[in-house]
Short mmCIF file of C-alpha atoms in Angstrom, two decimals:
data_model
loop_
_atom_site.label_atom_id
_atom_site.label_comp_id
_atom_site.label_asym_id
_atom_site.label_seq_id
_atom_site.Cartn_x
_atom_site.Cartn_y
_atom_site.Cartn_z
CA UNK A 1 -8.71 11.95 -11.42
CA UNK A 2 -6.08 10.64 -9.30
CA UNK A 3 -4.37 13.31 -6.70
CA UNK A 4 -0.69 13.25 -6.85
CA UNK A 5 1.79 15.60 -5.90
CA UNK A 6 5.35 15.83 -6.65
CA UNK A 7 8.08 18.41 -5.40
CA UNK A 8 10.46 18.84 -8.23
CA UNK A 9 13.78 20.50 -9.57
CA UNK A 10 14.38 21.04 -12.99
CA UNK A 11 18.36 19.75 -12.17
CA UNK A 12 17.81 16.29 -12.58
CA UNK A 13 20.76 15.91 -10.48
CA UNK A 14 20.28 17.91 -7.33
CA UNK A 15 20.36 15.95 -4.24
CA UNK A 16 17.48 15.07 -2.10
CA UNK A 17 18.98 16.33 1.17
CA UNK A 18 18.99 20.27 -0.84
CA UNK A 19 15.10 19.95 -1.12
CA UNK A 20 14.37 19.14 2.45
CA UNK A 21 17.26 21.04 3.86
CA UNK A 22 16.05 23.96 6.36
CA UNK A 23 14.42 26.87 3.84
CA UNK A 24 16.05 30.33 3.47
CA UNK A 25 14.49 32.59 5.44
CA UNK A 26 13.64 36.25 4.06
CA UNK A 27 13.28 39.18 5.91
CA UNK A 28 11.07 38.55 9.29
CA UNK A 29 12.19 35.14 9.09
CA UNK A 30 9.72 33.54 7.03
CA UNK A 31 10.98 31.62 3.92
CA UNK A 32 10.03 32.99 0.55
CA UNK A 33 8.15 31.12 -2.26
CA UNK A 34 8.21 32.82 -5.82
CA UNK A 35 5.08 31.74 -7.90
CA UNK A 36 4.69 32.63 -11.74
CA UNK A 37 1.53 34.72 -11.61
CA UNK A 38 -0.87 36.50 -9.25
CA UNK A 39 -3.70 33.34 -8.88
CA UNK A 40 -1.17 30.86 -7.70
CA UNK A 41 0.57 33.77 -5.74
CA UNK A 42 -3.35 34.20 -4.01
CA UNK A 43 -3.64 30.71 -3.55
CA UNK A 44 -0.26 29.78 -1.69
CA UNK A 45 -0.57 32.84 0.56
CA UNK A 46 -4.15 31.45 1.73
CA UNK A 47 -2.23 27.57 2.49
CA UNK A 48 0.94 29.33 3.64
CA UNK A 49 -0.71 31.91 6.14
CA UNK A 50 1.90 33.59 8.31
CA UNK A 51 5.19 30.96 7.81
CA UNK A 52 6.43 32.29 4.55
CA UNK A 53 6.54 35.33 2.67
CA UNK A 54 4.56 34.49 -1.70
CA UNK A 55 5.51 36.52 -3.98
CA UNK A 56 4.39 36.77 -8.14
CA UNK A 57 6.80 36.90 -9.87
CA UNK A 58 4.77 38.90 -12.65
CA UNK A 59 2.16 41.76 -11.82
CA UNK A 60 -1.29 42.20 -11.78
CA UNK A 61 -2.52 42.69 -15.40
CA UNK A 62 -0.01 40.62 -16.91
CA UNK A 63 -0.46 38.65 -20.15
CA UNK A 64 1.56 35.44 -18.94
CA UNK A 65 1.41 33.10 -22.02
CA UNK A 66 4.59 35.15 -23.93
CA UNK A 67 5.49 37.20 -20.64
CA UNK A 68 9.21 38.02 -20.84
CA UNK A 69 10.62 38.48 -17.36
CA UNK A 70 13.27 41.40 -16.70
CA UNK A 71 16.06 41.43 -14.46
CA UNK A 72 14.51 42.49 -11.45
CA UNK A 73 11.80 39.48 -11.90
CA UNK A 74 15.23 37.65 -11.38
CA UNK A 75 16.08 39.61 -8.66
CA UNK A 76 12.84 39.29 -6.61
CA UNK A 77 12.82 35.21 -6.69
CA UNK A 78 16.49 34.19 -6.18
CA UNK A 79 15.99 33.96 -2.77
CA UNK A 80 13.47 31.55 -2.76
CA UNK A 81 13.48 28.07 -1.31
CA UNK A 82 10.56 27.05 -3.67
CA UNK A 83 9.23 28.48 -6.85
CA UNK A 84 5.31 27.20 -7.50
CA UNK A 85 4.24 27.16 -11.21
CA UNK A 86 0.86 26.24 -13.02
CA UNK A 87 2.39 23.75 -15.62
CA UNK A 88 0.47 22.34 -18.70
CA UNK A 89 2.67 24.59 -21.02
CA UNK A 90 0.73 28.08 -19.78
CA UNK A 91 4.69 29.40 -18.66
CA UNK A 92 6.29 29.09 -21.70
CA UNK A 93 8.86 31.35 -20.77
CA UNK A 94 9.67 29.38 -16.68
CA UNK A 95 12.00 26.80 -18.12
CA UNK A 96 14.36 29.28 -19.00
CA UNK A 97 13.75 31.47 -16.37
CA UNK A 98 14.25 28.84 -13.41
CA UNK A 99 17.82 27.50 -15.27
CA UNK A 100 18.53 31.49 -14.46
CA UNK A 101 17.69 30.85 -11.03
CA UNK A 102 20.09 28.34 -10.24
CA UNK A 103 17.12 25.51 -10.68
CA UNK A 104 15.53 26.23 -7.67
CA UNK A 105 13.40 23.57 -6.16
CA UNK A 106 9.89 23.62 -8.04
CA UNK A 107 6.53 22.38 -7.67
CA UNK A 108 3.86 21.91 -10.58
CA UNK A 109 0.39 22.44 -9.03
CA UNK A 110 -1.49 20.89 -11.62
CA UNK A 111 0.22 17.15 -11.33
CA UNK A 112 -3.02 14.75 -10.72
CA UNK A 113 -5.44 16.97 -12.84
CA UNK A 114 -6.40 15.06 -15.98
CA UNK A 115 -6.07 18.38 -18.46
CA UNK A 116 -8.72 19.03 -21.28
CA UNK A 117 -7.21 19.49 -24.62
CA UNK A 118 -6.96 22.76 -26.48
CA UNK A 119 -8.74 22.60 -29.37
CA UNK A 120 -7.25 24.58 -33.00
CA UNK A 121 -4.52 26.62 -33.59
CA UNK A 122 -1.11 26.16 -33.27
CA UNK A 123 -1.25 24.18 -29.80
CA UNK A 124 -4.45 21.82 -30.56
CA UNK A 125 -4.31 18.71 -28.90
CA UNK A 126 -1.99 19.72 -26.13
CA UNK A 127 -3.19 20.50 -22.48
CA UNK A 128 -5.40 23.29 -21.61
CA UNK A 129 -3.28 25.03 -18.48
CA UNK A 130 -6.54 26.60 -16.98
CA UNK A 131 -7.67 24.14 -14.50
CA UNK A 132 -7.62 26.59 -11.71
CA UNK A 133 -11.27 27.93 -13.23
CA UNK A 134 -13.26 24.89 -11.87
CA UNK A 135 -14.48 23.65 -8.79
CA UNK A 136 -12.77 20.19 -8.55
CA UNK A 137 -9.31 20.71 -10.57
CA UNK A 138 -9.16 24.01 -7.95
CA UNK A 139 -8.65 21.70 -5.72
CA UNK A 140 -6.00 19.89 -6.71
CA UNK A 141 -4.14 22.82 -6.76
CA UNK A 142 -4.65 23.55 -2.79
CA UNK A 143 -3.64 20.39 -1.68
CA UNK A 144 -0.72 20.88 -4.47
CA UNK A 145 0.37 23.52 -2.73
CA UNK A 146 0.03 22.05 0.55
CA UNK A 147 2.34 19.19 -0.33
CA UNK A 148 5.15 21.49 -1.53
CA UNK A 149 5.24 23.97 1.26
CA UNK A 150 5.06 20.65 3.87
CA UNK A 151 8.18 19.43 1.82
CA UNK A 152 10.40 22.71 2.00
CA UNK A 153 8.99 23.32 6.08
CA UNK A 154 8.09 19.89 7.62
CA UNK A 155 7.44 21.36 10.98
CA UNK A 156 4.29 23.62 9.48
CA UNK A 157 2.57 20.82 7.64
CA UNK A 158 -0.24 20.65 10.32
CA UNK A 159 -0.69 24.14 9.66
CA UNK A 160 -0.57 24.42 5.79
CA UNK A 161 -3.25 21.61 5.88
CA UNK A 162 -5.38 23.03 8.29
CA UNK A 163 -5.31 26.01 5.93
CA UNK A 164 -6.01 24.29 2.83
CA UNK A 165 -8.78 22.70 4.45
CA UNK A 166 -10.54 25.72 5.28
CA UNK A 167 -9.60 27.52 2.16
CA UNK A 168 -11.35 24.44 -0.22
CA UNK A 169 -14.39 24.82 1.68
CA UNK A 170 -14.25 28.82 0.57
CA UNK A 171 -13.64 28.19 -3.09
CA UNK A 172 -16.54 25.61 -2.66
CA UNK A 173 -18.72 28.17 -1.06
CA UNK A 174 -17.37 31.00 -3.89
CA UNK A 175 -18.59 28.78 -6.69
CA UNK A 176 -20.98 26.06 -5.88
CA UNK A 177 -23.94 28.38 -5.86
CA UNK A 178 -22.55 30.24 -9.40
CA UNK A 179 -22.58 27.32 -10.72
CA UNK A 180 -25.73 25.76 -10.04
CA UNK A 181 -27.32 28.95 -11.46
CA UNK A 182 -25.72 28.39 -14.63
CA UNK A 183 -26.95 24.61 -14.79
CA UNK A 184 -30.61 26.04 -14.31
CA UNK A 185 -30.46 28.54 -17.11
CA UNK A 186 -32.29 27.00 -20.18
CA UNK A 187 -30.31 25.41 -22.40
CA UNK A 188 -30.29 27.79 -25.56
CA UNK A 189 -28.79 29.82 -23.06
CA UNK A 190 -26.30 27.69 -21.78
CA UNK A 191 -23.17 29.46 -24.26
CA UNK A 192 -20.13 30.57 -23.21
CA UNK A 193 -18.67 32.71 -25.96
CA UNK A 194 -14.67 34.37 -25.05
CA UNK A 195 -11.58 35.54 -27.08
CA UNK A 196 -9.65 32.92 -25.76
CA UNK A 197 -10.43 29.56 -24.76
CA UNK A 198 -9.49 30.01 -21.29
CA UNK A 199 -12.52 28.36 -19.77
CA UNK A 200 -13.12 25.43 -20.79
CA UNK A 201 -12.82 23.62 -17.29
CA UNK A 202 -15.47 26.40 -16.18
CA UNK A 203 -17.51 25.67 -18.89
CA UNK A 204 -17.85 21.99 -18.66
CA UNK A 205 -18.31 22.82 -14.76
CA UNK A 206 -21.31 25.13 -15.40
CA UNK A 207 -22.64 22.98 -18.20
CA UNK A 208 -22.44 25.34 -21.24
CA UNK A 209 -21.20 25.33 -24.56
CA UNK A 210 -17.54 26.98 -25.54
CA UNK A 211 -17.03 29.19 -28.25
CA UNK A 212 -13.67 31.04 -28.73
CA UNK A 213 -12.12 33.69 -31.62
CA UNK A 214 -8.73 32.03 -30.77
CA UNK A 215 -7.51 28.80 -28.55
CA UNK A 216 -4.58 30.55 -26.27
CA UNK A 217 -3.09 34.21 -26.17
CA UNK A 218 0.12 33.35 -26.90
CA UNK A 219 -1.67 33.05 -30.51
CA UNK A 220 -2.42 36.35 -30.35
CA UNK A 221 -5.47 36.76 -32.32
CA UNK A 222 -7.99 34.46 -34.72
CA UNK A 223 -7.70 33.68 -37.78
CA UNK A 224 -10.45 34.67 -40.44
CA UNK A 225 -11.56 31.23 -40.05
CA UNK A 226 -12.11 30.79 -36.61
CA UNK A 227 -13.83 34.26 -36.80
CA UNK A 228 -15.95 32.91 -39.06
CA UNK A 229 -16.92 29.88 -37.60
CA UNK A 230 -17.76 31.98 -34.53
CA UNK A 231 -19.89 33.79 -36.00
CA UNK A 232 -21.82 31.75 -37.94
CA UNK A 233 -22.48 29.48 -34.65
CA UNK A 234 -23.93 32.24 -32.87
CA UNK A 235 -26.13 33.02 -35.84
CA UNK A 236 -27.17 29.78 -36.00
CA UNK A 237 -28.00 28.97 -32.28
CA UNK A 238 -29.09 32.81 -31.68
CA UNK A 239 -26.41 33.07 -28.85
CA UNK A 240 -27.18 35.79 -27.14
CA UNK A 241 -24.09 36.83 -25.47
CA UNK A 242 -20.43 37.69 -25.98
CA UNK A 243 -17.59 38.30 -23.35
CA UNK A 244 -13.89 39.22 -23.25
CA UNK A 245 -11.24 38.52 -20.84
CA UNK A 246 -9.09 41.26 -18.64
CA UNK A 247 -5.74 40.79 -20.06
CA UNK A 248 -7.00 41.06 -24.11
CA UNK A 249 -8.65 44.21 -26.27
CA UNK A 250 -12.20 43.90 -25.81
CA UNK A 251 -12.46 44.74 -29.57
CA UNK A 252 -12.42 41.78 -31.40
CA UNK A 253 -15.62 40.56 -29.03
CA UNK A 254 -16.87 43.73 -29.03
CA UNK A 255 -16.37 44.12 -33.35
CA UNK A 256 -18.57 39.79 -33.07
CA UNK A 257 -21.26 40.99 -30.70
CA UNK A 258 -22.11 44.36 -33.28
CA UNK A 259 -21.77 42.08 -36.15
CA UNK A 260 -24.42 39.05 -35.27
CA UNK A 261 -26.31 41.38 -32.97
CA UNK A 262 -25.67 39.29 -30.02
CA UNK A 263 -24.89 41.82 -26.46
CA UNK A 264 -21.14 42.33 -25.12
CA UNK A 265 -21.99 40.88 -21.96
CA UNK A 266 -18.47 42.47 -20.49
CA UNK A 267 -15.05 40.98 -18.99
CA UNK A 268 -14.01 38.15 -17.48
CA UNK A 269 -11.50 37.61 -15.36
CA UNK A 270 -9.09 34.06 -15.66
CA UNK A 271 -4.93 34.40 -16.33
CA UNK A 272 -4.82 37.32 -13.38
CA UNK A 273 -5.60 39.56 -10.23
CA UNK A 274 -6.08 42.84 -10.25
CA UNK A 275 -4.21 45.37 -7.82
CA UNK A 276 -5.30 45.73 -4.24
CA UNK A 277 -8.06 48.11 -5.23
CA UNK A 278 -9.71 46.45 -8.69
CA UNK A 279 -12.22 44.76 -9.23
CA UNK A 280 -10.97 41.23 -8.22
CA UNK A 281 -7.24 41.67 -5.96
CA UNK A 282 -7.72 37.74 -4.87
CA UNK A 283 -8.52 34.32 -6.52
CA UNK A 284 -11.76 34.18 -4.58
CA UNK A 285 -12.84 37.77 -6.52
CA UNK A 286 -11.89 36.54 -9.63
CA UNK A 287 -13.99 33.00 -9.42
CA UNK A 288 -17.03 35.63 -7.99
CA UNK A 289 -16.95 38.00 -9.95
CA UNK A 290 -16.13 36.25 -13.05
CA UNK A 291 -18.99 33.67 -12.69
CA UNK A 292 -21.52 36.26 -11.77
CA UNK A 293 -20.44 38.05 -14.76
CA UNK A 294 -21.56 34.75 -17.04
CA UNK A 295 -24.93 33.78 -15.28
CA UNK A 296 -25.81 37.31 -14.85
CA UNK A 297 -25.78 38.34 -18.85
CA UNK A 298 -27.00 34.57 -19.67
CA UNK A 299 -29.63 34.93 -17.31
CA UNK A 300 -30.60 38.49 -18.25
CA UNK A 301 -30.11 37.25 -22.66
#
């Protein structure tokens, strides 16, 4: 995978001079960067340390396939000099949204990440937006974010790559050991069965198998068929464990497990933070606790 990164706006014809023009500063004189959701939000404040002010622009908890932002979402990011989304057609509601804005200068943090296809439903064959779940594609998005913030505030780029530096070598640290556990568990083990299929860069990371009742939330649920052809795989390989992810009912995983007799090995954590005081209130939590979830049950299966 090659590493690119490209500052955009979504007005083909704003000038060059407006993107590298001296950044609005918010209150305390930092400059303000708006990012779509809670794990980019994380991830820029970590590169961007005390120079500008992130914010999400939706909350912890949020479902953020079909999210529908409100006036005060509006509100909250006009001020920003740069707005920092995921890409690979996980917003489908930013387009939109930034036109509202006044096409604010925008930076796609997955551009360089070679994406992994969705596989089924409505959306097969086109990217799968969660890169941010795996090791190597995480990093992309670091240096991503470097690159943008560097653009909007030349005079802090020695800083915001200073910080990305050290902040790689965390994520490395957060998952490297998760994930050689879960390429030493034996391989009739090595399933990873979800609601969504939200982790397939995880899973071909940690060297398991993906099984999913539907491809992407914004389809809302699976269809009989997929149901069934969940559940007669883990009949047929004697899978031993099912999960389901924060922002979804744990029912339909929970209604598989009771029905093959494989465990509900609990939730995983991938399109959001919690608040402050959950279970996982930064992207390092959710990588954590969300892998530990997976190797624990596999390992204990």
């Amino acid at each position: 995978m090659k590493r690119r990164t490209f500052l955009t706006t979504a007005l083909a014809g704003l000038a060059a001079p407006a993107i590298l023009s001296a950044p609005a500063l918010a209150q305390g004189g930092k400059f303000k960067v708006a990012t779509t959701f809670t794990i980019i939000a994380d991830m820029a404040r970590n590169v961007a340390g005390d120079r500008a002010e992130v914010v999400s622009i939706t909350k912890p908890g949020a479902e953020i396939h079909n999210y529908e932002p409100t006036p005060s979402d509006l509100i909250g990011a006009r001020d920003a000099s740069l707005v920092l989304r995921n890409g690979m057609n996980l917003e489908l509601w930013f387009e939109q949204f930034l036109r509202n804005l006044g096409d604010l200068p925008s930076a796609t943090l997955t551009e360089g990440i070679e994406p992994m296809p969705i596989s089924g439903g409505h959306y097969d064959g086109k990217p799968n937006p969660h890169a941010w779940m795996a090791l190597d594609t995480a990093l992309f998005y670091v240096d991503n974010i470097a690159a943008a913030l560097s653009q909007v505030d030349p005079e802090g780029e020695g800083s915001y790559r200073a910080n990305a530096g050290r902040y790689k070598g965390e994520i490395a640290r957060t998952i490297g050991p998760l994930r050689d556990a879960a390429r030493a568990l034996p391989e009739e083990r090595r399933w990873l069965v979800t609601s969504e299929g939200a982790f397939s860069y995880l899973a071909r990371d940690f060297g398991l198998r993906e099984l999913f009742l539907w491809p992407i939330n914004a389809d809302a649920q699976g269809t009989p068929q997929q149901v069934r052809r969940v559940v007669d795989a883990i009949r047929q390989h004697k899978i031993p464990v099912v999960f389901s992810e924060s922002t979804v009912s744990d029912r339909p995983a929970r209604q598989i497990a009771a029905e093959t007799g494989a465990r509900y090995g609990g939730v995983l954590y991938v399109d959001s933070l919690s608040e402050a005081g959950g279970p996982v209130p930064t992207y390092l939590d959710l990588l954590r606790v969300t892998s530990e979830t997976i190797v624990e049950a596999l390992s204990d299966a």
